[in-house]
Structure formats: structure tokens, C-alpha cells
């Protein structure tokens, strides 16, 4: 029981510090001081700073991915095995945006940690993102069923662009607020979700325009 308490204290302290200061500025000594444990406890429970970051990220990501898949499953069941593309995209980006935006979530340690994870591309998080893609394959499959006339390449690009818009919006929310002088309300999370879904849907359903090779390049 004491061991579990120590582990939880380390995780909570690390998440707070990473959320406040970022991954590069926080040392293991900072974490043990915040958690009121000794350095050996961190090594015992996690082995390294990278493993500690990885566990925090995996824990938060699992919750988001479960919510994504829950929404996707419900949408496809309601549609008899085939959901509209905009509903699929809402299930893809909605949980991420809701988890990080809005006045309440922005104050939470978990949300600020995930925003840091989106901004700072540290090796343990990159490795997890590149490895944990099975849930995204399920979304790609649902998108194929929704848009059978689109190629696999179009589907993958569309999925990638939808995710990119969501993450960029999270990373640059403060800049957008300043740029628009508050006209773009990042606290209205459902409006943000709707806008990202709308643009991603248009990109996937609009008539495809083949890229033209510039004459000077074709001549080469």
C-alpha cells in the first residue's frame, strides 16, 4: 500500500511540474522534492525520466483513445455499420479538443500536461505516438466505409489533416485569441470542434483537384 502511494505521489508531482514548466526544465530531483520521496523510489518504480514521461502520456492517451473509440462505435452502430464522415471526424477530434480546451480544462493539470506533450516533441512521447496507431486504423476503416469513392491515400491524408488541425488549434490557442482580438472564442469548445470537423469534411468530400507540375520542373 505504501509503495502504491509513493508511485502515485511521483506521478502526480511529475505531471504538475511538467505541466507548469515543460519537460526540458524539470529534473528527477525536482520531482522527488515535489513528491517528498527519495530518488531511489523513482528509479525503482519507473527506471528513468523517459519511462516516467511515457507512463504519464500513455495513461492520459488511453483515456482519450477509449473515448474516441466509444464515440466511433456508437456512431457506426446507430448507422447500421456505416456512420457519416462528419460524425466519424467528430469522434476523432472531439475528445482531444474537449480534453484540452475550455476554461475548466485549461486549469487542470491533466489538460496542461497534454498541451505540453503536444507542444514539446520529446523522444518518449514521439515513440508512443508512432507505435500506438491501432485505434487510428479503426478510424481509417470507418472513413473508408463512409467514403467508398475515396482512395486509401485520400483517407490517410484526411485523417492526418484532421488530427493536425486539432493539435495545432490546441498548441496555438493563445496566439489565435490574440490575433482575432478575442473574436475566436476558444472557450466555446463545441464550436471549435464543429469548425475543425467542417473543414476536414470539406477537404475529404470536395472534388479532388490533381496537382499540376510547374512547367519549369516538368522540363527537367
PDB file of C-alpha atoms in Angstrom:
ATOM      1  CA  UNK A   1       0.000   0.000   0.000  1.00  0.00           C
ATOM      2  CA  UNK A   2       2.831   2.398   0.877  1.00  0.00           C
ATOM      3  CA  UNK A   3       4.530   1.512  -2.420  1.00  0.00           C
ATOM      4  CA  UNK A   4       1.363   2.351  -4.359  1.00  0.00           C
ATOM      5  CA  UNK A   5       1.101   5.663  -2.506  1.00  0.00           C
ATOM      6  CA  UNK A   6       4.700   6.509  -3.385  1.00  0.00           C
ATOM      7  CA  UNK A   7       4.146   5.668  -7.046  1.00  0.00           C
ATOM      8  CA  UNK A   8       1.009   7.816  -7.192  1.00  0.00           C
ATOM      9  CA  UNK A   9       2.791  10.700  -5.449  1.00  0.00           C
ATOM     10  CA  UNK A  10       5.617  10.582  -8.009  1.00  0.00           C
ATOM     11  CA  UNK A  11       3.206  10.548 -10.958  1.00  0.00           C
ATOM     12  CA  UNK A  12       1.155  13.425  -9.567  1.00  0.00           C
ATOM     13  CA  UNK A  13       4.233  15.515  -8.801  1.00  0.00           C
ATOM     14  CA  UNK A  14       5.781  14.850 -12.217  1.00  0.00           C
ATOM     15  CA  UNK A  15       2.574  15.739 -14.052  1.00  0.00           C
ATOM     16  CA  UNK A  16       2.252  19.027 -12.142  1.00  0.00           C
ATOM     17  CA  UNK A  17       5.836  20.028 -12.804  1.00  0.00           C
ATOM     18  CA  UNK A  18       5.809  19.046 -16.478  1.00  0.00           C
ATOM     19  CA  UNK A  19       2.520  20.884 -16.970  1.00  0.00           C
ATOM     20  CA  UNK A  20       3.919  24.044 -15.351  1.00  0.00           C
ATOM     21  CA  UNK A  21       7.488  24.073 -16.638  1.00  0.00           C
ATOM     22  CA  UNK A  22       7.819  21.688 -19.560  1.00  0.00           C
ATOM     23  CA  UNK A  23       9.828  18.519 -19.985  1.00  0.00           C
ATOM     24  CA  UNK A  24      13.263  20.019 -20.514  1.00  0.00           C
ATOM     25  CA  UNK A  25      13.367  22.174 -17.395  1.00  0.00           C
ATOM     26  CA  UNK A  26      12.251  19.537 -14.880  1.00  0.00           C
ATOM     27  CA  UNK A  27      14.807  17.157 -13.372  1.00  0.00           C
ATOM     28  CA  UNK A  28      14.251  13.969 -11.412  1.00  0.00           C
ATOM     29  CA  UNK A  29      15.495  15.816  -8.326  1.00  0.00           C
ATOM     30  CA  UNK A  30      12.749  18.399  -8.837  1.00  0.00           C
ATOM     31  CA  UNK A  31      10.196  15.597  -8.976  1.00  0.00           C
ATOM     32  CA  UNK A  32      11.396  13.790  -5.857  1.00  0.00           C
ATOM     33  CA  UNK A  33      11.431  17.057  -3.942  1.00  0.00           C
ATOM     34  CA  UNK A  34       7.870  17.836  -5.067  1.00  0.00           C
ATOM     35  CA  UNK A  35       6.691  14.307  -4.230  1.00  0.00           C
ATOM     36  CA  UNK A  36       8.638  14.201  -0.957  1.00  0.00           C
ATOM     37  CA  UNK A  37      10.271  10.878  -1.826  1.00  0.00           C
ATOM     38  CA  UNK A  38      13.858   9.822  -2.499  1.00  0.00           C
ATOM     39  CA  UNK A  39      15.498   9.365  -5.885  1.00  0.00           C
ATOM     40  CA  UNK A  40      15.712   5.612  -5.412  1.00  0.00           C
ATOM     41  CA  UNK A  41      11.908   5.468  -5.387  1.00  0.00           C
ATOM     42  CA  UNK A  42      11.730   6.968  -8.887  1.00  0.00           C
ATOM     43  CA  UNK A  43      14.327   4.540 -10.172  1.00  0.00           C
ATOM     44  CA  UNK A  44      12.515   1.632  -8.519  1.00  0.00           C
ATOM     45  CA  UNK A  45       9.070   2.440  -9.902  1.00  0.00           C
ATOM     46  CA  UNK A  46       9.958   3.858 -13.321  1.00  0.00           C
ATOM     47  CA  UNK A  47      13.643   3.297 -14.078  1.00  0.00           C
ATOM     48  CA  UNK A  48      14.228   6.617 -15.827  1.00  0.00           C
ATOM     49  CA  UNK A  49      12.805  10.038 -16.590  1.00  0.00           C
ATOM     50  CA  UNK A  50      11.777   8.869 -20.063  1.00  0.00           C
ATOM     51  CA  UNK A  51       9.826   5.945 -18.642  1.00  0.00           C
ATOM     52  CA  UNK A  52       8.088   8.247 -16.202  1.00  0.00           C
ATOM     53  CA  UNK A  53       7.067  10.637 -19.007  1.00  0.00           C
ATOM     54  CA  UNK A  54       5.921   7.678 -21.107  1.00  0.00           C
ATOM     55  CA  UNK A  55       3.683   6.313 -18.360  1.00  0.00           C
ATOM     56  CA  UNK A  56       2.065   9.686 -17.789  1.00  0.00           C
ATOM     57  CA  UNK A  57       1.415  10.156 -21.503  1.00  0.00           C
ATOM     58  CA  UNK A  58       0.114   6.624 -22.003  1.00  0.00           C
ATOM     59  CA  UNK A  59      -2.271   6.973 -19.057  1.00  0.00           C
ATOM     60  CA  UNK A  60      -3.780  10.171 -20.444  1.00  0.00           C
ATOM     61  CA  UNK A  61      -3.787   8.945 -24.053  1.00  0.00           C
ATOM     62  CA  UNK A  62      -5.581   5.710 -23.187  1.00  0.00           C
ATOM     63  CA  UNK A  63      -8.469   7.670 -21.709  1.00  0.00           C
ATOM     64  CA  UNK A  64      -8.718   9.879 -24.816  1.00  0.00           C
ATOM     65  CA  UNK A  65      -8.477   6.957 -27.236  1.00  0.00           C
ATOM     66  CA  UNK A  66     -11.132   4.985 -25.366  1.00  0.00           C
ATOM     67  CA  UNK A  67     -13.497   7.931 -25.627  1.00  0.00           C
ATOM     68  CA  UNK A  68     -12.725   8.270 -29.339  1.00  0.00           C
ATOM     69  CA  UNK A  69     -13.474   4.609 -29.979  1.00  0.00           C
ATOM     70  CA  UNK A  70     -16.588   4.676 -27.800  1.00  0.00           C
ATOM     71  CA  UNK A  71     -17.988   7.557 -29.861  1.00  0.00           C
ATOM     72  CA  UNK A  72     -16.999   5.859 -33.127  1.00  0.00           C
ATOM     73  CA  UNK A  73     -18.627   2.566 -32.125  1.00  0.00           C
ATOM     74  CA  UNK A  74     -21.849   4.315 -31.098  1.00  0.00           C
ATOM     75  CA  UNK A  75     -21.950   6.247 -34.392  1.00  0.00           C
ATOM     76  CA  UNK A  76     -21.457   3.142 -36.525  1.00  0.00           C
ATOM     77  CA  UNK A  77     -23.989   1.122 -34.543  1.00  0.00           C
ATOM     78  CA  UNK A  78     -26.530   3.889 -34.996  1.00  0.00           C
ATOM     79  CA  UNK A  79     -25.815   3.937 -38.722  1.00  0.00           C
ATOM     80  CA  UNK A  80     -26.024   0.188 -39.170  1.00  0.00           C
ATOM     81  CA  UNK A  81     -22.273  -0.231 -39.563  1.00  0.00           C
ATOM     82  CA  UNK A  82     -21.617   2.942 -41.517  1.00  0.00           C
ATOM     83  CA  UNK A  83     -21.503   6.424 -40.000  1.00  0.00           C
ATOM     84  CA  UNK A  84     -21.463   9.802 -41.788  1.00  0.00           C
ATOM     85  CA  UNK A  85     -17.952  11.150 -42.292  1.00  0.00           C
ATOM     86  CA  UNK A  86     -18.585  14.271 -40.180  1.00  0.00           C
ATOM     87  CA  UNK A  87     -19.679  12.104 -37.236  1.00  0.00           C
ATOM     88  CA  UNK A  88     -16.548   9.965 -37.587  1.00  0.00           C
ATOM     89  CA  UNK A  89     -14.336  13.048 -37.633  1.00  0.00           C
ATOM     90  CA  UNK A  90     -16.142  14.453 -34.602  1.00  0.00           C
ATOM     91  CA  UNK A  91     -15.358  11.235 -32.722  1.00  0.00           C
ATOM     92  CA  UNK A  92     -11.723  11.533 -33.842  1.00  0.00           C
ATOM     93  CA  UNK A  93     -11.004  15.133 -32.812  1.00  0.00           C
ATOM     94  CA  UNK A  94     -13.714  15.886 -30.258  1.00  0.00           C
ATOM     95  CA  UNK A  95     -12.245  14.102 -27.222  1.00  0.00           C
ATOM     96  CA  UNK A  96      -8.826  15.698 -27.752  1.00  0.00           C
ATOM     97  CA  UNK A  97     -10.208  19.225 -28.115  1.00  0.00           C
ATOM     98  CA  UNK A  98     -12.630  18.829 -25.215  1.00  0.00           C
ATOM     99  CA  UNK A  99      -9.846  17.466 -23.049  1.00  0.00           C
ATOM    100  CA  UNK A 100      -7.521  20.414 -23.606  1.00  0.00           C
ATOM    101  CA  UNK A 101      -9.669  23.480 -24.329  1.00  0.00           C
ATOM    102  CA  UNK A 102     -12.206  25.395 -22.275  1.00  0.00           C
ATOM    103  CA  UNK A 103     -11.690  27.429 -19.073  1.00  0.00           C
ATOM    104  CA  UNK A 104     -12.037  24.492 -16.703  1.00  0.00           C
ATOM    105  CA  UNK A 105      -9.833  22.077 -18.637  1.00  0.00           C
ATOM    106  CA  UNK A 106      -7.108  24.658 -19.223  1.00  0.00           C
ATOM    107  CA  UNK A 107      -6.757  24.964 -15.464  1.00  0.00           C
ATOM    108  CA  UNK A 108      -6.492  21.220 -14.914  1.00  0.00           C
ATOM    109  CA  UNK A 109      -3.090  19.616 -14.549  1.00  0.00           C
ATOM    110  CA  UNK A 110      -4.013  16.786 -16.928  1.00  0.00           C
ATOM    111  CA  UNK A 111      -5.022  19.180 -19.706  1.00  0.00           C
ATOM    112  CA  UNK A 112      -1.917  21.331 -19.294  1.00  0.00           C
ATOM    113  CA  UNK A 113       0.266  18.212 -19.335  1.00  0.00           C
ATOM    114  CA  UNK A 114      -1.274  17.050 -22.609  1.00  0.00           C
ATOM    115  CA  UNK A 115      -0.867  20.523 -24.105  1.00  0.00           C
ATOM    116  CA  UNK A 116       2.820  20.370 -23.164  1.00  0.00           C
ATOM    117  CA  UNK A 117       3.009  16.934 -24.765  1.00  0.00           C
ATOM    118  CA  UNK A 118       1.564  18.402 -27.951  1.00  0.00           C
ATOM    119  CA  UNK A 119       3.938  21.379 -27.960  1.00  0.00           C
ATOM    120  CA  UNK A 120       7.170  19.686 -26.904  1.00  0.00           C
ATOM    121  CA  UNK A 121       8.071  16.698 -29.058  1.00  0.00           C
ATOM    122  CA  UNK A 122      10.182  14.701 -26.611  1.00  0.00           C
ATOM    123  CA  UNK A 123      11.528  11.237 -27.611  1.00  0.00           C
ATOM    124  CA  UNK A 124       9.429   9.023 -25.281  1.00  0.00           C
ATOM    125  CA  UNK A 125       6.201  10.663 -26.437  1.00  0.00           C
ATOM    126  CA  UNK A 126       7.203  10.517 -30.115  1.00  0.00           C
ATOM    127  CA  UNK A 127       7.910   6.794 -29.753  1.00  0.00           C
ATOM    128  CA  UNK A 128       4.490   6.156 -28.234  1.00  0.00           C
ATOM    129  CA  UNK A 129       2.675   8.197 -30.883  1.00  0.00           C
ATOM    130  CA  UNK A 130       4.453   6.320 -33.652  1.00  0.00           C
ATOM    131  CA  UNK A 131       3.741   2.946 -32.045  1.00  0.00           C
ATOM    132  CA  UNK A 132       0.167   3.307 -30.802  1.00  0.00           C
ATOM    133  CA  UNK A 133      -1.761   3.634 -34.071  1.00  0.00           C
ATOM    134  CA  UNK A 134      -4.235   0.727 -33.942  1.00  0.00           C
ATOM    135  CA  UNK A 135      -7.122   2.993 -32.882  1.00  0.00           C
ATOM    136  CA  UNK A 136      -6.355   5.273 -35.844  1.00  0.00           C
ATOM    137  CA  UNK A 137      -6.572   2.300 -38.206  1.00  0.00           C
ATOM    138  CA  UNK A 138     -10.115   1.752 -36.939  1.00  0.00           C
ATOM    139  CA  UNK A 139     -10.946   5.344 -37.820  1.00  0.00           C
ATOM    140  CA  UNK A 140      -9.413   4.906 -41.271  1.00  0.00           C
ATOM    141  CA  UNK A 141     -11.605   1.844 -41.788  1.00  0.00           C
ATOM    142  CA  UNK A 142     -14.720   3.760 -40.743  1.00  0.00           C
ATOM    143  CA  UNK A 143     -13.756   6.620 -43.084  1.00  0.00           C
ATOM    144  CA  UNK A 144     -13.397   4.160 -45.993  1.00  0.00           C
ATOM    145  CA  UNK A 145     -16.886   2.824 -45.324  1.00  0.00           C
ATOM    146  CA  UNK A 146     -18.257   6.358 -45.210  1.00  0.00           C
ATOM    147  CA  UNK A 147     -16.427   7.451 -48.377  1.00  0.00           C
ATOM    148  CA  UNK A 148     -16.018   4.354 -50.576  1.00  0.00           C
ATOM    149  CA  UNK A 149     -15.182   6.521 -53.602  1.00  0.00           C
ATOM    150  CA  UNK A 150     -12.036   7.887 -51.941  1.00  0.00           C
ATOM    151  CA  UNK A 151      -8.663   6.184 -52.210  1.00  0.00           C
ATOM    152  CA  UNK A 152      -6.720   4.938 -49.208  1.00  0.00           C
ATOM    153  CA  UNK A 153      -4.254   7.750 -49.788  1.00  0.00           C
ATOM    154  CA  UNK A 154      -7.024  10.349 -49.569  1.00  0.00           C
ATOM    155  CA  UNK A 155      -8.357   8.735 -46.394  1.00  0.00           C
ATOM    156  CA  UNK A 156      -4.989   8.726 -44.652  1.00  0.00           C
ATOM    157  CA  UNK A 157      -4.252  12.322 -45.634  1.00  0.00           C
ATOM    158  CA  UNK A 158      -7.699  13.386 -44.485  1.00  0.00           C
ATOM    159  CA  UNK A 159      -7.269  11.675 -41.127  1.00  0.00           C
ATOM    160  CA  UNK A 160      -3.826  13.217 -40.716  1.00  0.00           C
ATOM    161  CA  UNK A 161      -5.055  16.720 -41.564  1.00  0.00           C
ATOM    162  CA  UNK A 162      -7.971  16.451 -39.116  1.00  0.00           C
ATOM    163  CA  UNK A 163      -5.622  15.468 -36.298  1.00  0.00           C
ATOM    164  CA  UNK A 164      -3.166  18.185 -37.302  1.00  0.00           C
ATOM    165  CA  UNK A 165      -5.861  20.882 -37.181  1.00  0.00           C
ATOM    166  CA  UNK A 166      -6.969  19.756 -33.737  1.00  0.00           C
ATOM    167  CA  UNK A 167      -3.457  19.688 -32.301  1.00  0.00           C
ATOM    168  CA  UNK A 168      -2.456  22.985 -33.922  1.00  0.00           C
ATOM    169  CA  UNK A 169      -5.558  24.638 -32.503  1.00  0.00           C
ATOM    170  CA  UNK A 170      -4.608  23.404 -29.029  1.00  0.00           C
ATOM    171  CA  UNK A 171      -0.979  24.486 -29.355  1.00  0.00           C
ATOM    172  CA  UNK A 172      -1.742  27.917 -30.786  1.00  0.00           C
ATOM    173  CA  UNK A 173      -4.938  28.777 -28.918  1.00  0.00           C
ATOM    174  CA  UNK A 174      -3.387  31.776 -27.178  1.00  0.00           C
ATOM    175  CA  UNK A 175      -1.997  33.191 -30.432  1.00  0.00           C
ATOM    176  CA  UNK A 176      -5.340  32.771 -32.198  1.00  0.00           C
ATOM    177  CA  UNK A 177      -7.139  34.554 -29.371  1.00  0.00           C
ATOM    178  CA  UNK A 178      -4.717  37.489 -29.596  1.00  0.00           C
ATOM    179  CA  UNK A 179      -4.720  37.556 -33.395  1.00  0.00           C
ATOM    180  CA  UNK A 180      -8.515  37.646 -33.553  1.00  0.00           C
ATOM    181  CA  UNK A 181      -8.723  40.061 -30.609  1.00  0.00           C
ATOM    182  CA  UNK A 182     -10.962  37.584 -28.837  1.00  0.00           C
ATOM    183  CA  UNK A 183     -13.371  37.104 -31.736  1.00  0.00           C
ATOM    184  CA  UNK A 184     -12.368  33.440 -31.997  1.00  0.00           C
ATOM    185  CA  UNK A 185     -13.715  32.045 -28.739  1.00  0.00           C
ATOM    186  CA  UNK A 186     -11.544  29.093 -27.733  1.00  0.00           C
ATOM    187  CA  UNK A 187     -13.680  28.617 -24.622  1.00  0.00           C
ATOM    188  CA  UNK A 188     -16.606  27.588 -26.840  1.00  0.00           C
ATOM    189  CA  UNK A 189     -15.188  24.113 -27.313  1.00  0.00           C
ATOM    190  CA  UNK A 190     -18.129  22.664 -29.232  1.00  0.00           C
ATOM    191  CA  UNK A 191     -17.818  25.483 -31.759  1.00  0.00           C
ATOM    192  CA  UNK A 192     -14.107  24.693 -32.134  1.00  0.00           C
ATOM    193  CA  UNK A 193     -14.916  21.007 -32.666  1.00  0.00           C
ATOM    194  CA  UNK A 194     -17.553  21.898 -35.252  1.00  0.00           C
ATOM    195  CA  UNK A 195     -15.147  24.152 -37.172  1.00  0.00           C
ATOM    196  CA  UNK A 196     -12.378  21.540 -37.309  1.00  0.00           C
ATOM    197  CA  UNK A 197     -14.848  18.857 -38.389  1.00  0.00           C
ATOM    198  CA  UNK A 198     -16.356  21.149 -41.038  1.00  0.00           C
ATOM    199  CA  UNK A 199     -13.004  21.931 -42.668  1.00  0.00           C
ATOM    200  CA  UNK A 200     -11.837  18.297 -42.510  1.00  0.00           C
ATOM    201  CA  UNK A 201     -15.121  17.120 -44.028  1.00  0.00           C
ATOM    202  CA  UNK A 202     -14.886  19.630 -46.871  1.00  0.00           C
ATOM    203  CA  UNK A 203     -11.337  18.511 -47.623  1.00  0.00           C
ATOM    204  CA  UNK A 204     -12.433  14.882 -47.904  1.00  0.00           C
ATOM    205  CA  UNK A 205     -15.685  15.372 -49.792  1.00  0.00           C
ATOM    206  CA  UNK A 206     -14.813  18.177 -52.202  1.00  0.00           C
ATOM    207  CA  UNK A 207     -13.918  17.324 -55.778  1.00  0.00           C
ATOM    208  CA  UNK A 208     -10.275  16.350 -55.943  1.00  0.00           C
ATOM    209  CA  UNK A 209      -8.044  18.624 -57.979  1.00  0.00           C
ATOM    210  CA  UNK A 210      -4.988  16.966 -59.428  1.00  0.00           C
ATOM    211  CA  UNK A 211      -1.816  18.891 -58.696  1.00  0.00           C
ATOM    212  CA  UNK A 212      -0.186  20.374 -61.787  1.00  0.00           C
ATOM    213  CA  UNK A 213       3.542  20.152 -62.164  1.00  0.00           C
ATOM    214  CA  UNK A 214       5.097  23.572 -62.912  1.00  0.00           C
ATOM    215  CA  UNK A 215       6.376  23.759 -66.498  1.00  0.00           C
ATOM    216  CA  UNK A 216       9.926  24.574 -65.462  1.00  0.00           C
ATOM    217  CA  UNK A 217      10.028  21.442 -63.261  1.00  0.00           C
ATOM    218  CA  UNK A 218       8.398  19.223 -65.865  1.00  0.00           C
ATOM    219  CA  UNK A 219      11.026  20.312 -68.367  1.00  0.00           C
ATOM    220  CA  UNK A 220      13.711  18.879 -66.151  1.00  0.00           C
TER     221      UNK A 220
END
